[in-house]
Coordinates of C-alpha atoms in Angstrom, one line a residue:
M1 CA 72.0 -6.8 108.2
N2 CA 74.9 -9.2 108.3
P3 CA 78.2 -7.4 108.9
L4 CA 80.4 -10.4 107.9
E5 CA 78.5 -10.5 104.6
I6 CA 79.3 -6.9 104.0
I7 CA 83.0 -7.3 105.0
S8 CA 83.2 -10.3 102.6
K9 CA 82.4 -8.1 99.7
Y10 CA 85.6 -6.1 100.2
Y11 CA 87.9 -8.6 102.0
K12 CA 88.6 -12.1 100.7
P13 CA 87.5 -14.5 103.5
G14 CA 90.6 -16.3 104.9
S15 CA 93.0 -13.6 103.7
K16 CA 95.3 -11.9 106.2
A17 CA 93.5 -8.6 105.9
Y18 CA 90.2 -10.3 106.5
K19 CA 91.5 -12.2 109.6
I20 CA 93.0 -9.0 111.1
L21 CA 89.9 -7.0 110.5
V22 CA 87.4 -9.6 111.8
S23 CA 89.5 -10.5 114.8
H24 CA 89.9 -6.9 115.8
S25 CA 86.3 -6.0 115.1
T26 CA 85.1 -9.1 117.1
L27 CA 87.1 -8.0 120.2
V28 CA 85.9 -4.4 119.9
T29 CA 82.3 -5.7 119.5
E30 CA 82.5 -7.9 122.6
K31 CA 84.0 -5.0 124.7
A32 CA 81.4 -2.5 123.4
L33 CA 78.5 -4.9 124.1
K34 CA 79.8 -5.6 127.6
I35 CA 80.0 -1.8 128.3
A36 CA 76.5 -1.2 126.9
Q37 CA 75.0 -4.1 128.9
N38 CA 76.6 -2.7 132.1
H39 CA 75.1 0.7 131.3
K40 CA 71.5 0.1 130.5
E41 CA 70.7 3.5 132.0
L42 CA 72.2 5.0 128.8
L43 CA 69.6 3.1 126.7
P44 CA 72.2 1.9 124.2
D45 CA 71.0 0.1 121.0
L46 CA 72.7 -3.2 121.4
V47 CA 71.9 -4.5 117.9
F48 CA 73.3 -1.3 116.4
I49 CA 76.4 -1.5 118.5
E50 CA 77.0 -5.1 117.4
E51 CA 76.6 -4.3 113.7
A52 CA 78.5 -1.0 113.8
S53 CA 81.4 -2.4 115.9
M54 CA 82.0 -5.1 113.4
L55 CA 82.0 -2.6 110.6
H56 CA 83.9 0.4 112.2
D57 CA 87.2 -0.3 110.3
I58 CA 85.8 -1.6 107.0
G59 CA 87.5 1.3 105.2
I60 CA 91.1 0.1 105.9
F61 CA 91.3 -1.8 102.6
K62 CA 91.3 1.6 100.8
T63 CA 94.4 2.7 102.7
N64 CA 98.1 2.1 102.3
A65 CA 98.7 0.0 105.5
P66 CA 101.0 -2.9 104.4
D67 CA 101.3 -4.2 108.0
L68 CA 97.5 -4.8 107.8
Y69 CA 97.8 -6.3 104.3
C70 CA 95.9 -3.3 102.9
F71 CA 97.4 -1.7 99.7
G72 CA 95.1 1.1 98.9
E73 CA 96.0 4.7 97.9
Y74 CA 94.9 6.7 100.9
P75 CA 96.8 7.4 104.2
Y76 CA 95.6 5.1 107.0
L77 CA 94.0 8.0 108.9
C78 CA 91.4 8.2 106.0
H79 CA 90.0 4.8 106.7
G80 CA 87.2 6.3 108.9
Y81 CA 85.6 8.6 106.4
L82 CA 86.2 6.1 103.5
G83 CA 84.3 3.5 105.5
C84 CA 81.6 6.1 106.1
E85 CA 81.3 6.7 102.4
L86 CA 81.1 3.0 101.6
L87 CA 78.5 2.2 104.2
T88 CA 76.4 5.2 103.3
Q89 CA 76.4 4.1 99.7
L90 CA 75.2 0.7 100.9
G91 CA 72.3 2.3 102.8
Y92 CA 73.8 2.4 106.3
P93 CA 74.6 6.0 107.0
E94 CA 74.4 5.7 110.8
H95 CA 76.8 2.8 110.7
G96 CA 79.0 4.9 108.5
L97 CA 79.1 7.7 111.0
V98 CA 80.7 5.3 113.5
C99 CA 83.4 4.6 111.0
E100 CA 84.0 8.3 110.5
R101 CA 84.0 9.3 114.1
H102 CA 85.9 6.4 115.9
T103 CA 89.5 7.4 115.2
G104 CA 91.3 8.3 118.4
V105 CA 88.7 9.8 120.7
G106 CA 87.4 11.8 117.7
I107 CA 89.1 14.5 115.7
T108 CA 88.1 18.2 115.6
I109 CA 88.4 20.6 112.7
E110 CA 90.9 22.6 114.7
E111 CA 93.1 19.4 115.1
I112 CA 92.8 18.8 111.3
I113 CA 94.0 22.3 110.5
A114 CA 96.7 22.5 113.2
N115 CA 98.2 19.1 112.3
K116 CA 97.6 19.3 108.5
L117 CA 95.7 16.0 108.6
P118 CA 94.6 14.5 105.3
L119 CA 90.9 14.7 106.1
P120 CA 88.0 16.6 104.7
L121 CA 87.3 19.6 107.0
R122 CA 84.6 18.6 109.5
N123 CA 84.4 17.4 113.0
Y124 CA 84.9 13.7 113.5
L125 CA 83.7 13.5 117.1
P126 CA 81.5 10.6 118.4
V127 CA 78.1 12.0 119.1
S128 CA 75.6 9.3 120.0
V129 CA 76.1 7.0 123.1
E130 CA 76.6 4.1 120.7
E131 CA 79.3 5.9 118.8
Q132 CA 81.1 6.8 122.0
I133 CA 80.9 3.3 123.4
I134 CA 82.3 1.8 120.2
C135 CA 85.1 4.5 120.0
F136 CA 86.0 3.8 123.6
A137 CA 86.0 0.0 123.2
D138 CA 88.2 0.3 120.1
K139 CA 91.0 2.0 122.1
F140 CA 91.6 -1.3 124.0
F141 CA 92.6 -3.3 120.9
S142 CA 95.2 -2.9 118.2
K143 CA 95.2 -4.3 114.7
S144 CA 99.0 -4.7 114.8
G145 CA 101.1 -6.7 117.2
D146 CA 99.2 -9.0 119.5
L147 CA 95.6 -8.6 118.2
F148 CA 94.2 -10.3 121.3
L149 CA 96.0 -8.4 124.0
E150 CA 93.7 -5.9 125.7
K151 CA 95.5 -2.7 126.5
S152 CA 95.3 -1.2 130.0
V153 CA 93.7 2.2 130.7
S154 CA 97.1 3.6 131.7
D155 CA 98.7 2.4 128.4
I156 CA 95.9 3.9 126.4
R157 CA 96.4 7.2 128.3
K158 CA 100.1 7.2 127.6
S159 CA 99.6 6.6 123.9
M160 CA 97.0 9.3 123.7
Q161 CA 99.2 11.9 125.4
K162 CA 101.1 12.5 122.2
F163 CA 97.8 13.8 120.7
G164 CA 97.3 16.3 123.6
N165 CA 95.6 16.8 126.9
K166 CA 92.2 17.4 125.4
N167 CA 92.2 13.9 123.9
V168 CA 93.3 12.4 127.2
A169 CA 90.6 14.4 129.0
R170 CA 87.9 13.1 126.6
F171 CA 89.2 9.5 127.2
N172 CA 89.1 10.1 131.0
E173 CA 85.5 11.3 130.8
W174 CA 84.6 8.1 129.0
C175 CA 86.4 6.1 131.7
E176 CA 84.2 7.8 134.3
I177 CA 81.0 6.9 132.3
F178 CA 81.8 3.5 130.9
L179 CA 84.1 1.7 133.4

């Protein structure tokens, strides 16, 4: 599998959306691989992490995110499950699950209902160690602002606080495991 080949089917190489997606995904991939290599005791699949990290945000083109040069019809929050659908159709359902489960530190059915989120009702929590590593690594980089600035753990905690203590606690658990 060649992630850039797949990305190029949906994003014009050289376009602003392509550059944002590939830059962000490359940084997330590097961070995820570093975490995985530092935690061989978790037996992470490095090839899968590399591929899935590059593809985790592939669904953003289907969303209305003008700051990312994406002009689709769906709210940005939907990019995960839309990416999952796309990759599943291409024959990569496990990679698709990374797309679906990487938003925030995962989203529960209860959070969807309580916050009236525009998502199909199911749990979007990272399950496998690879999903958790990629989701964790993604928190350190933004697609807006300075793409190349790595956020600090304390800045991530502050930004997650608005989503509740359970999310901060899940992030803190990952800090204990992955840092």
